[in-house]
Coordinates of C-alpha atoms in Angstrom, one line a residue:
Chain A
M843 CA 8.3 -21.4 11.6
T844 CA 8.0 -18.3 13.7
T845 CA 10.7 -16.7 11.5
D846 CA 8.2 -16.4 8.7
I847 CA 5.9 -14.2 10.8
D848 CA 6.3 -10.4 11.1
P849 CA 7.3 -9.1 14.5
A850 CA 4.2 -7.0 14.9
T851 CA 2.0 -10.1 14.8
L852 CA 4.5 -12.3 16.6
N853 CA 5.0 -10.0 19.6
Q854 CA 1.4 -9.9 20.7
W855 CA -0.4 -11.7 23.5
Y856 CA -3.1 -14.1 22.3
V857 CA -5.9 -15.9 24.1
I858 CA -5.7 -19.6 23.6
Q859 CA -8.4 -20.7 26.1
S860 CA -10.6 -19.4 28.9
S861 CA -9.3 -20.0 32.4
D862 CA -12.4 -22.0 33.4
D863 CA -12.1 -24.3 30.4
L864 CA -8.4 -25.1 30.8
T865 CA -8.6 -27.7 33.6
M866 CA -6.3 -30.5 34.6
A867 CA -8.6 -32.9 32.9
S868 CA -8.9 -30.9 29.6
P869 CA -5.6 -29.6 28.2
R870 CA -5.7 -27.6 25.0
D871 CA -3.9 -28.7 21.9
T872 CA -4.3 -26.0 19.3
R873 CA -2.5 -23.8 16.8
L874 CA -1.5 -20.2 17.0
L875 CA -0.3 -18.3 13.9
G876 CA 0.0 -21.7 12.2
I877 CA 2.2 -23.2 14.9
P878 CA 1.1 -26.1 17.1
V879 CA 0.7 -25.0 20.7
S880 CA -0.2 -27.2 23.7
A881 CA -1.4 -25.9 27.1
A882 CA -2.2 -27.7 30.2
R883 CA -3.0 -26.9 33.9
R884 CA -0.6 -28.7 36.3
D885 CA -1.4 -30.2 39.7
D886 CA -0.5 -26.9 41.4
G887 CA -3.0 -25.0 39.3
Q888 CA -0.3 -23.2 37.2
I889 CA -0.5 -23.3 33.5
A890 CA 2.3 -24.4 31.1
A891 CA 2.1 -23.8 27.4
F892 CA 4.5 -25.2 24.8
E893 CA 5.3 -24.6 21.2
M894 CA 5.2 -28.0 19.5
S895 CA 6.8 -29.4 16.4
A896 CA 4.7 -30.7 13.5
A897 CA 5.7 -34.2 14.7
G898 CA 4.2 -33.5 18.2
E899 CA 7.5 -32.9 20.1
T900 CA 8.0 -30.1 22.5
V901 CA 10.0 -27.3 21.0
R902 CA 10.1 -24.8 23.8
E903 CA 8.0 -23.5 26.8
L904 CA 6.0 -20.3 26.1
P905 CA 5.2 -17.4 28.4
V906 CA 1.8 -17.6 29.9
Q907 CA -0.5 -15.3 31.9
E908 CA -4.0 -15.6 33.2
R909 CA -6.0 -12.4 33.1
Y910 CA -9.6 -11.3 32.5
G911 CA -10.8 -14.9 32.8
Y912 CA -8.5 -16.1 29.9
V913 CA -5.2 -17.8 29.3
W914 CA -2.8 -15.6 27.2
T915 CA 0.4 -16.7 25.6
T916 CA 2.8 -15.3 22.9
L917 CA 5.2 -16.8 20.4
G918 CA 7.3 -13.6 20.4
T919 CA 8.7 -11.1 22.9
P920 CA 6.0 -8.4 23.6
D921 CA 7.6 -5.2 24.6
V922 CA 4.6 -3.9 26.5
D923 CA 2.5 -5.5 29.3
L924 CA -1.0 -6.7 28.5
F925 CA -3.4 -3.8 28.3
D926 CA -5.5 -2.8 31.4
M927 CA -9.2 -3.4 31.5
P928 CA -10.2 -1.6 34.8
E929 CA -13.9 -2.7 34.3
F930 CA -12.9 -6.1 35.5
D931 CA -12.4 -4.7 39.0
E932 CA -15.8 -2.9 39.0
E933 CA -18.3 -3.9 41.6
G934 CA -21.5 -5.5 40.3
R935 CA -20.2 -6.7 37.0
R936 CA -20.6 -10.3 35.9
L937 CA -18.1 -12.0 33.5
V938 CA -19.8 -14.4 31.1
V939 CA -17.4 -16.5 29.0
C940 CA -19.3 -17.3 25.9
G941 CA -17.1 -20.1 24.5
I942 CA -15.3 -20.5 21.1
A943 CA -16.6 -20.0 17.6
T944 CA -14.4 -21.3 14.8
V945 CA -14.7 -19.1 11.8
K946 CA -12.9 -19.5 8.5
T947 CA -11.5 -16.1 7.9
S948 CA -8.6 -13.8 8.9
P949 CA -8.6 -12.1 12.4
G950 CA -8.6 -8.7 10.7
R951 CA -11.9 -9.3 8.9
I952 CA -13.3 -10.4 12.3
I953 CA -12.3 -7.3 14.1
E954 CA -13.4 -5.0 11.3
N955 CA -16.9 -6.7 11.3
F956 CA -17.1 -6.1 15.1
L957 CA -16.3 -2.4 14.7
D958 CA -19.0 -2.0 12.0
M959 CA -22.4 -0.6 12.8
S960 CA -23.8 -0.3 9.3
H961 CA -24.4 -4.0 8.9
F962 CA -26.8 -4.3 11.9
P963 CA -30.1 -3.8 10.0
F964 CA -29.0 -6.3 7.2
V965 CA -27.3 -9.0 9.2
H966 CA -28.8 -8.8 12.7
I967 CA -32.3 -8.1 11.5
D968 CA -34.7 -6.9 14.2
V969 CA -32.0 -7.5 16.9
L970 CA -29.2 -5.0 16.5
G971 CA -30.9 -3.1 13.7
A972 CA -33.9 -2.8 11.5
E973 CA -34.8 -1.0 8.3
P974 CA -35.5 1.9 7.7
N975 CA -33.2 3.0 10.6
T976 CA -30.0 2.3 8.6
E977 CA -28.1 5.6 8.7
V978 CA -24.8 5.6 10.5
L979 CA -24.4 9.1 12.1
P980 CA -20.9 10.6 12.1
Y981 CA -18.7 9.2 14.8
K982 CA -15.0 9.5 15.7
A983 CA -12.3 7.0 15.2
R984 CA -8.7 7.6 16.1
V985 CA -5.5 6.1 17.4
D986 CA -4.7 7.4 20.9
A987 CA -1.1 8.7 20.6
D988 CA -0.2 7.9 24.2
T989 CA -1.4 4.3 24.4
D990 CA -1.3 3.4 20.7
E991 CA -4.9 2.0 21.0
L992 CA -7.7 2.5 18.5
W993 CA -10.9 4.0 19.7
A994 CA -14.2 4.6 18.0
T995 CA -16.4 6.9 20.0
D996 CA -19.7 8.9 19.9
C997 CA -21.3 6.0 18.1
G998 CA -25.1 5.6 18.3
F999 CA -27.6 3.3 16.7
Y1000 CA -31.2 2.4 17.0
Q1001 CA -31.5 -1.2 18.1
P1002 CA -34.7 -3.3 18.4
K1003 CA -33.1 -5.7 20.9
A1004 CA -29.7 -4.4 22.0
M1005 CA -29.0 -7.0 24.6
A1006 CA -30.5 -10.2 26.0
S1007 CA -32.2 -8.2 28.7
S1008 CA -33.7 -5.6 26.4
T1009 CA -37.4 -5.4 26.5
E1010 CA -37.9 -2.8 23.8
G1011 CA -36.0 -0.9 21.1
S1012 CA -33.7 1.9 22.0
E1013 CA -31.1 4.4 20.8
V1014 CA -27.9 2.7 22.0
D1015 CA -24.6 4.4 22.6
Y1016 CA -21.5 2.6 21.6
R1017 CA -17.8 2.9 22.1
Y1018 CA -15.2 0.5 20.7
R1019 CA -11.7 0.0 22.1
V1020 CA -9.1 -1.9 20.2
P1021 CA -6.1 -2.2 22.6
Q1022 CA -4.1 -4.4 20.2
P1023 CA -4.8 -5.6 16.7
Y1024 CA -6.7 -8.7 17.5
V1025 CA -8.6 -7.7 20.7
A1026 CA -11.7 -5.6 20.5
V1027 CA -14.1 -4.5 23.3
L1028 CA -17.5 -2.9 22.8
Y1029 CA -19.0 -0.6 25.4
K1030 CA -22.7 -0.3 25.0
T1031 CA -25.5 1.2 27.0
S1032 CA -26.4 -1.2 29.8
P1033 CA -30.1 -2.1 30.0
G1034 CA -29.4 -3.4 33.6
K1035 CA -27.9 -0.3 35.1
A1036 CA -28.7 3.3 34.3
G1037 CA -25.7 5.4 33.0
A1038 CA -23.4 2.3 32.8
F1039 CA -21.9 0.5 29.9
D1040 CA -21.9 -3.3 29.4
L1041 CA -18.9 -4.8 27.7
V1042 CA -18.7 -7.4 24.9
G1043 CA -15.2 -8.5 23.9
I1044 CA -13.9 -10.6 21.1
L1045 CA -10.5 -12.3 21.2
P1046 CA -9.8 -14.0 17.9
Q1047 CA -7.1 -16.6 18.2
P1048 CA -5.6 -16.8 14.7
L1049 CA -5.1 -20.6 14.1
D1050 CA -3.5 -19.5 10.7
E1051 CA -4.0 -16.6 8.3
T1052 CA -7.6 -17.5 7.4
H1053 CA -8.9 -19.6 10.3
C1054 CA -9.7 -18.3 13.8
D1055 CA -11.1 -19.6 17.1
I1056 CA -13.0 -16.6 18.3
H1057 CA -13.1 -16.4 22.1
Y1058 CA -15.8 -14.0 23.3
F1059 CA -17.1 -12.7 26.6
M1060 CA -19.5 -10.3 28.2
L1061 CA -19.0 -8.2 31.3
V1062 CA -22.4 -7.0 32.3
F1063 CA -24.6 -5.5 34.9
D1064 CA -27.4 -8.0 34.5
E1065 CA -29.2 -9.7 37.4
D1066 CA -32.1 -11.0 35.3
N1067 CA -30.7 -13.3 32.7
S1068 CA -28.8 -16.6 33.3
D1069 CA -25.4 -17.1 31.8
Q1070 CA -27.0 -19.5 29.3
E1071 CA -29.5 -16.8 28.1
L1072 CA -26.7 -14.2 27.7
I1073 CA -24.5 -16.7 25.8
Q1074 CA -27.3 -17.8 23.5
F1075 CA -28.0 -14.1 22.6
Q1076 CA -24.3 -13.4 21.8
Q1077 CA -23.9 -16.8 20.0
G1078 CA -26.8 -16.0 17.8
I1079 CA -25.3 -12.7 16.7
L1080 CA -21.9 -14.3 16.0
M1081 CA -23.4 -17.0 13.9
Q1082 CA -25.1 -14.3 11.8
D1083 CA -21.8 -12.6 11.3
R1084 CA -20.1 -15.9 10.5
L1085 CA -22.2 -16.2 7.3
I1086 CA -20.8 -12.9 6.2
L1087 CA -17.2 -13.4 7.4
E1088 CA -16.7 -16.8 5.6
N1089 CA -18.0 -15.3 2.3
Q1090 CA -15.9 -12.2 2.0
R1091 CA -13.2 -12.2 -0.6
P1092 CA -10.4 -12.2 -0.1
L1093 CA -10.5 -13.7 3.3
K1094 CA -7.4 -11.8 4.3
L1095 CA -7.9 -8.2 5.2
P1096 CA -6.9 -5.9 2.3
L1097 CA -4.7 -3.1 3.6
E1098 CA -3.9 -1.2 0.4
R1099 CA -5.8 2.0 0.1
G1100 CA -8.5 1.7 -2.5
A1101 CA -8.5 -2.1 -2.5
E1102 CA -12.1 -1.8 -1.2
M1103 CA -14.4 1.3 -1.2
A1104 CA -15.0 3.1 2.0
I1105 CA -17.7 5.7 3.0
R1106 CA -18.0 7.9 6.0
A1107 CA -19.5 5.1 8.1
D1108 CA -16.3 3.1 7.5
V1109 CA -14.0 5.5 9.2
A1110 CA -13.3 2.9 12.0
S1111 CA -12.4 0.4 9.3
V1112 CA -10.2 2.8 7.5
Q1113 CA -8.4 3.8 10.7
Y1114 CA -8.0 0.2 11.7
R1115 CA -6.4 -0.8 8.4
R1116 CA -4.0 2.1 8.5
W1117 CA -3.1 1.4 12.1
I1118 CA -2.1 -2.2 11.6
K1119 CA -0.4 -1.4 8.3
D1120 CA 1.7 1.2 10.0
M1121 CA 2.5 -1.3 12.7
G1122 CA 3.9 -3.7 10.1
V1123 CA 1.3 -6.4 10.4
G1124 CA 1.8 -8.8 7.5
F1125 CA 0.0 -11.9 8.7
G1126 CA -3.6 -12.5 7.6
V1127 CA -3.6 -9.4 5.4
A1128 CA -3.7 -8.9 1.7
Chain B
M809 CA -16.5 -16.8 -25.8
W810 CA -20.0 -17.6 -24.7
M811 CA -20.4 -20.2 -22.0
P812 CA -23.6 -21.6 -20.5
V813 CA -23.8 -21.4 -16.7
S814 CA -27.4 -22.4 -15.8
G815 CA -30.7 -23.5 -17.2
G816 CA -32.9 -20.5 -17.6
T817 CA -35.7 -21.9 -15.5
D818 CA -33.2 -22.8 -12.8
L819 CA -32.8 -19.1 -12.0
A820 CA -36.2 -17.9 -10.7
A821 CA -37.3 -14.3 -10.9
A822 CA -36.0 -12.3 -7.9
S823 CA -33.3 -14.8 -7.0
A824 CA -29.5 -15.0 -7.0
R825 CA -26.9 -17.7 -6.7
A826 CA -23.3 -18.5 -7.4
V827 CA -21.9 -20.4 -10.4
W828 CA -18.3 -21.2 -11.3
L829 CA -16.7 -20.7 -14.7
A830 CA -13.0 -21.5 -15.1
D831 CA -12.5 -21.2 -11.4
Q832 CA -14.1 -17.8 -11.3
D833 CA -16.7 -17.1 -8.7
I834 CA -19.7 -15.6 -10.5
A835 CA -23.0 -14.3 -9.1
I836 CA -26.0 -14.8 -11.4
W837 CA -29.3 -13.2 -10.6
R838 CA -32.7 -12.3 -12.1
T839 CA -34.7 -9.2 -11.5
K840 CA -38.3 -9.3 -10.5
S841 CA -39.2 -8.5 -14.0
G842 CA -37.1 -11.3 -15.4
V843 CA -33.8 -9.8 -16.6
A844 CA -30.8 -12.1 -15.9
S845 CA -27.3 -10.8 -15.1
A846 CA -23.9 -12.3 -14.4
W847 CA -21.5 -10.5 -12.1
H848 CA -18.1 -10.8 -10.5
N849 CA -19.2 -12.3 -7.2
L850 CA -17.8 -9.5 -5.1
C851 CA -19.2 -6.3 -3.5
P852 CA -16.8 -3.4 -4.1
H853 CA -17.4 -2.3 -0.6
R854 CA -16.3 -5.1 1.7
G855 CA -15.8 -8.0 -0.6
M856 CA -19.0 -9.8 0.3
R857 CA -20.1 -12.5 -2.2
L858 CA -23.1 -10.9 -4.0
S859 CA -24.7 -14.3 -4.6
F860 CA -25.9 -14.1 -1.0
G861 CA -27.7 -10.9 -1.8
Q862 CA -31.4 -10.3 -2.0
V863 CA -33.2 -9.2 -5.1
R864 CA -35.5 -6.2 -4.5
G865 CA -37.4 -5.2 -7.6
E866 CA -34.8 -4.5 -10.3
N867 CA -31.8 -4.3 -7.8
L868 CA -29.5 -6.8 -6.2
V869 CA -29.0 -5.8 -2.5
C870 CA -25.8 -6.9 -0.8
R871 CA -26.4 -9.1 2.2
Y872 CA -23.7 -7.3 4.3
H873 CA -24.6 -3.6 4.2
G874 CA -27.6 -3.4 1.9
W875 CA -25.8 -1.6 -1.0
A876 CA -28.3 -1.8 -3.8
F877 CA -26.9 -2.4 -7.4
E878 CA -28.9 -2.1 -10.6
A879 CA -28.5 -4.5 -13.5
S880 CA -25.7 -2.4 -15.1
G881 CA -23.6 -3.0 -11.9
Q882 CA -23.9 0.6 -10.7
C883 CA -24.8 1.2 -7.0
Q884 CA -28.0 3.1 -6.6
G885 CA -28.2 3.4 -2.8
I886 CA -26.1 3.1 0.3
P887 CA -28.3 2.7 3.4
A888 CA -25.6 3.8 5.9
S889 CA -25.5 7.2 4.0
P890 CA -29.0 7.6 2.6
E891 CA -28.3 11.2 1.4
M892 CA -25.2 10.3 -0.5
K893 CA -25.3 9.7 -4.2
P894 CA -23.2 6.6 -4.8
P895 CA -20.1 7.5 -6.9
P896 CA -19.4 5.8 -10.2
T897 CA -16.7 3.7 -8.5
A898 CA -19.4 2.0 -6.4
C899 CA -19.8 -0.4 -9.3
V900 CA -19.7 -4.2 -9.7
E901 CA -17.7 -5.8 -12.5
T902 CA -20.2 -7.4 -14.9
Y903 CA -20.1 -10.0 -17.7
A904 CA -22.3 -9.8 -20.8
C905 CA -25.2 -12.2 -20.2
R906 CA -27.8 -13.6 -22.6
E907 CA -30.4 -16.3 -22.7
A908 CA -30.6 -18.7 -25.6
L909 CA -31.4 -22.3 -26.1
G910 CA -33.2 -22.4 -22.7
L911 CA -29.9 -21.5 -21.0
I912 CA -28.1 -18.6 -19.4
W913 CA -24.9 -17.7 -21.2
L914 CA -22.2 -15.4 -20.2
N915 CA -19.3 -13.9 -22.1
T916 CA -15.8 -13.9 -20.6
S917 CA -14.1 -12.2 -23.5
D918 CA -14.9 -9.6 -26.1
D919 CA -17.2 -11.7 -28.4
N920 CA -20.3 -9.9 -29.5
A921 CA -23.8 -11.1 -29.2
D922 CA -23.7 -12.3 -32.9
S923 CA -21.3 -15.2 -32.0
L924 CA -23.9 -16.5 -29.6
N925 CA -26.6 -16.2 -32.3
A926 CA -24.4 -18.1 -34.7
L927 CA -23.8 -20.8 -32.0
T928 CA -27.5 -21.6 -31.9
A929 CA -28.7 -20.4 -35.4
D930 CA -29.2 -23.7 -37.3
N931 CA -30.3 -25.7 -34.3
E932 CA -33.7 -27.2 -34.5
I933 CA -34.0 -27.3 -30.6
A934 CA -33.0 -23.7 -30.3
K935 CA -36.3 -22.6 -32.0
S936 CA -38.4 -23.9 -29.0
P937 CA -36.0 -25.2 -26.3
L938 CA -37.1 -27.0 -23.2
F939 CA -34.4 -27.0 -20.5
C940 CA -34.6 -30.2 -18.5
K941 CA -31.8 -30.7 -16.1
S942 CA -28.2 -29.8 -15.1
I943 CA -25.7 -32.4 -14.0
Y944 CA -22.2 -31.8 -12.6
V945 CA -19.4 -34.3 -13.2
D946 CA -15.6 -34.5 -12.9
G947 CA -14.1 -34.3 -16.4
T948 CA -12.4 -32.1 -18.9
R949 CA -13.7 -30.3 -21.9
G950 CA -11.3 -32.2 -24.2
S951 CA -12.6 -35.6 -23.2
I952 CA -16.3 -35.1 -22.5
V953 CA -17.5 -36.0 -26.0
E954 CA -15.7 -39.3 -25.8
H955 CA -16.9 -40.0 -22.3
L956 CA -20.5 -39.2 -23.3
S957 CA -20.2 -41.7 -26.2
Q958 CA -19.3 -44.4 -23.8
A959 CA -21.8 -43.5 -21.1
A960 CA -24.7 -42.9 -23.4
A961 CA -24.3 -45.9 -25.7
D962 CA -27.6 -45.4 -27.4
F963 CA -26.6 -42.0 -28.5
E964 CA -24.2 -40.4 -30.9
A965 CA -22.3 -37.5 -29.3
S966 CA -20.7 -34.7 -31.3
E967 CA -19.5 -31.2 -30.6
I968 CA -21.6 -28.9 -32.8
A969 CA -20.1 -25.7 -31.5
P970 CA -17.8 -24.6 -28.7
G971 CA -19.6 -25.4 -25.5
L972 CA -22.4 -27.2 -27.2
I973 CA -22.7 -31.0 -27.7
S974 CA -25.4 -32.8 -29.6
L975 CA -26.7 -36.2 -28.5
S976 CA -28.7 -38.1 -31.2
A977 CA -30.3 -41.4 -30.4
T978 CA -29.2 -44.1 -32.8
S979 CA -32.4 -46.1 -32.9
T980 CA -35.1 -43.4 -32.3
N981 CA -35.3 -39.8 -33.5
E982 CA -34.6 -38.4 -30.0
D983 CA -32.3 -35.4 -30.0
L984 CA -30.8 -33.5 -27.1
V985 CA -28.2 -30.8 -26.8
L986 CA -25.9 -30.3 -23.8
G987 CA -24.5 -26.9 -22.9
V988 CA -21.0 -27.5 -21.4
Q989 CA -20.0 -25.3 -18.5
V990 CA -16.3 -25.5 -17.6
C991 CA -16.6 -24.9 -13.8
S992 CA -12.9 -25.6 -13.4
P993 CA -10.3 -27.4 -15.5
S994 CA -11.5 -30.7 -14.1
R995 CA -15.2 -30.1 -13.3
L996 CA -18.0 -29.7 -15.8
G997 CA -21.6 -28.7 -15.7
L998 CA -23.8 -30.3 -18.4
H999 CA -27.1 -28.5 -19.1
I1000 CA -29.5 -30.7 -21.0
V1001 CA -32.0 -29.2 -23.4
V1002 CA -34.6 -30.9 -25.7
K1003 CA -37.1 -29.6 -28.1
S1004 CA -40.3 -28.4 -26.5
E1005 CA -43.5 -29.9 -27.7
A1006 CA -45.4 -26.7 -26.9
D1007 CA -47.6 -28.6 -24.6
Q1008 CA -47.1 -28.1 -20.9
N1009 CA -48.2 -31.5 -19.8
K1010 CA -46.0 -33.3 -22.3
D1011 CA -43.1 -31.0 -21.5
N1012 CA -43.4 -31.6 -17.8
K1013 CA -43.4 -35.4 -18.4
R1014 CA -40.5 -35.1 -20.7
R1015 CA -38.5 -33.0 -18.2
L1016 CA -39.1 -35.6 -15.5
Q1017 CA -38.1 -38.4 -17.8
I1018 CA -34.9 -36.7 -19.0
G1019 CA -34.1 -35.8 -15.4
K1020 CA -34.2 -39.4 -14.3
W1021 CA -32.1 -40.4 -17.3
A1022 CA -29.6 -37.7 -16.5
Q1023 CA -29.1 -39.1 -13.0
G1024 CA -28.0 -42.4 -14.6
L1025 CA -25.8 -40.5 -17.0
R1026 CA -24.1 -38.6 -14.2
W1027 CA -23.5 -41.9 -12.3
Q1028 CA -22.0 -43.5 -15.4
L1029 CA -19.8 -40.5 -16.1
S1030 CA -18.7 -40.4 -12.5
N1031 CA -17.9 -44.1 -12.4
P1032 CA -16.1 -44.9 -15.7
E1033 CA -15.0 -48.3 -14.3
A1034 CA -18.6 -49.4 -14.2
M1035 CA -19.0 -48.8 -18.0
K1036 CA -16.5 -51.5 -19.0

C-alpha cells in the first residue's frame, strides 16, 4: 500500500530499467518500494508502466519518462521536474549502461557507500586505493539551498587504477552530486581527456526497504576501451562494495545522531543523513 | 552464564569468524599471539560485521575502513585520520571470553570466571582435553539430552552442568563431553571433546574417528524418523 510510505520517498522519480533493455520483447516485472510494478514498451515505442496488485491485476497506470538512457517512474506526485544532467548533451561523451546489481540492503546505505572515499584502500585494494595512502583530506559537503541538492566537493584521493583506462596511479579529483535521495553521480578526473571529468552514476531502485536493484552507468571520454571493458571494471568495484553493503547492521540507514560514530572524513555521510531526515524520509531508514 | 561457541583449535591464530548465540551475532577472533576474544559483531563506525575483519598482530581491523581495534575493544587507529587519537567512544562491545575444556566460552551475563572453573572442575576430560568436532543440529536445549540418548544408543547421556553434556559408552569405558551452544532457540551447536592421550598420532587418529562418528550422530539427530 502506497499509503504506508512517507511522501518524501513516494514523490520521487525512480529508475526501473534502462531504455535499451526495455524492449517490446522484454517487459519488466519488478517491485518499487515494495509494490509490484510492470513496465512494457508498446508497438509505437512508448512505454507504459502500471502499479499491480499482489494478485497480478492492474491497479493503475503510472507516470513514465525516458531520460539519460533510463526509464523513470513514480508512485507519488513529484512536485519538481527530474533534475538536469547537462553532461548528457556534451560532445564526445559516451554513455555506458552497466546493467543491474541486486544488493540486499537499503538504498541509503548504497548511496552513503558511494559517497565514501575512506574505504577505497580497504575494499577496492590496489584499484581505487592502497595503503599507506589512507588519509582523507578535508573536503566540503553541503546542501545547495537553491536546488536542494547535496554536493561533496574538493575531494581528492590517490588511486592506483582510477578508471578502466588508467595506466598508472594518480591523484584523482572527485566531486559528488546527489540530486535526490537515491541518485548519486560521481565526477572524477578523466584519464581520456585533459581537464575533463568522467561521470559514474548509481540509481538504486528500492525493491523494498532492504533490497535494491542498483542501475549504474558511466558517461565518459574514452575512445580506447570497449563498453565491455568499462562495464567489467565498474562491475568489479560494485561487487567488492556488495560484500560490505550486505554485512552492515542494521541494513536500514540509521538517521539518529550518534547511532553510529562519525569522523571528519564522514562529513558527506553526516550531511546526507541530516538532509534526508529533514526531508522526512522514513522508508529504508532506522 | 558461560556458553561454548567454538572448539579452541577451530579458531586459528590471526583469524576471525562469526558465531551465533541466542540469535546474537558475535565475532570471535584470535590475535597472532593466540588470545581469543568475543565481540558484538558490529563496528561502531558504520555497522560493518567485524567477523569479516582481518587480524593484524594483536588488533582486529575492520574490513570496511580499516579501523583497528585491540582485544579490549578500544580503537587504536583510524586510517582516514592517521593523526587523530581515537576517542573512547570508538569502542566495540565485548563479551568476557575464556578457553576451557578445549573450547572457547563466552559470558553473556555477569557471571565471574569462577563459575566457568566450577563447570569444568571435577571433569576428568578437562584436565587434558582434545577437541574433536563441532556439529550443528535443529533442536532445543530442553530436549537435546533425550534426543542424544536415542541417537547415540550405545551411550548414556546426562547433563553434568549447564551447557555441558556427558556421553558415557555403556559397554566400553569411552567418555565424551559435549559443549552445547544455543545458536537460536531451535538451533544447537554441539562441540565434542574427549580426553587427550598426550600422543599426537593417537590424538589425530581419535579426532578423525570421532569426526566420522559425529557425522552419523548429526544425521540421526536431524532425521529423528530414521531412529524409530
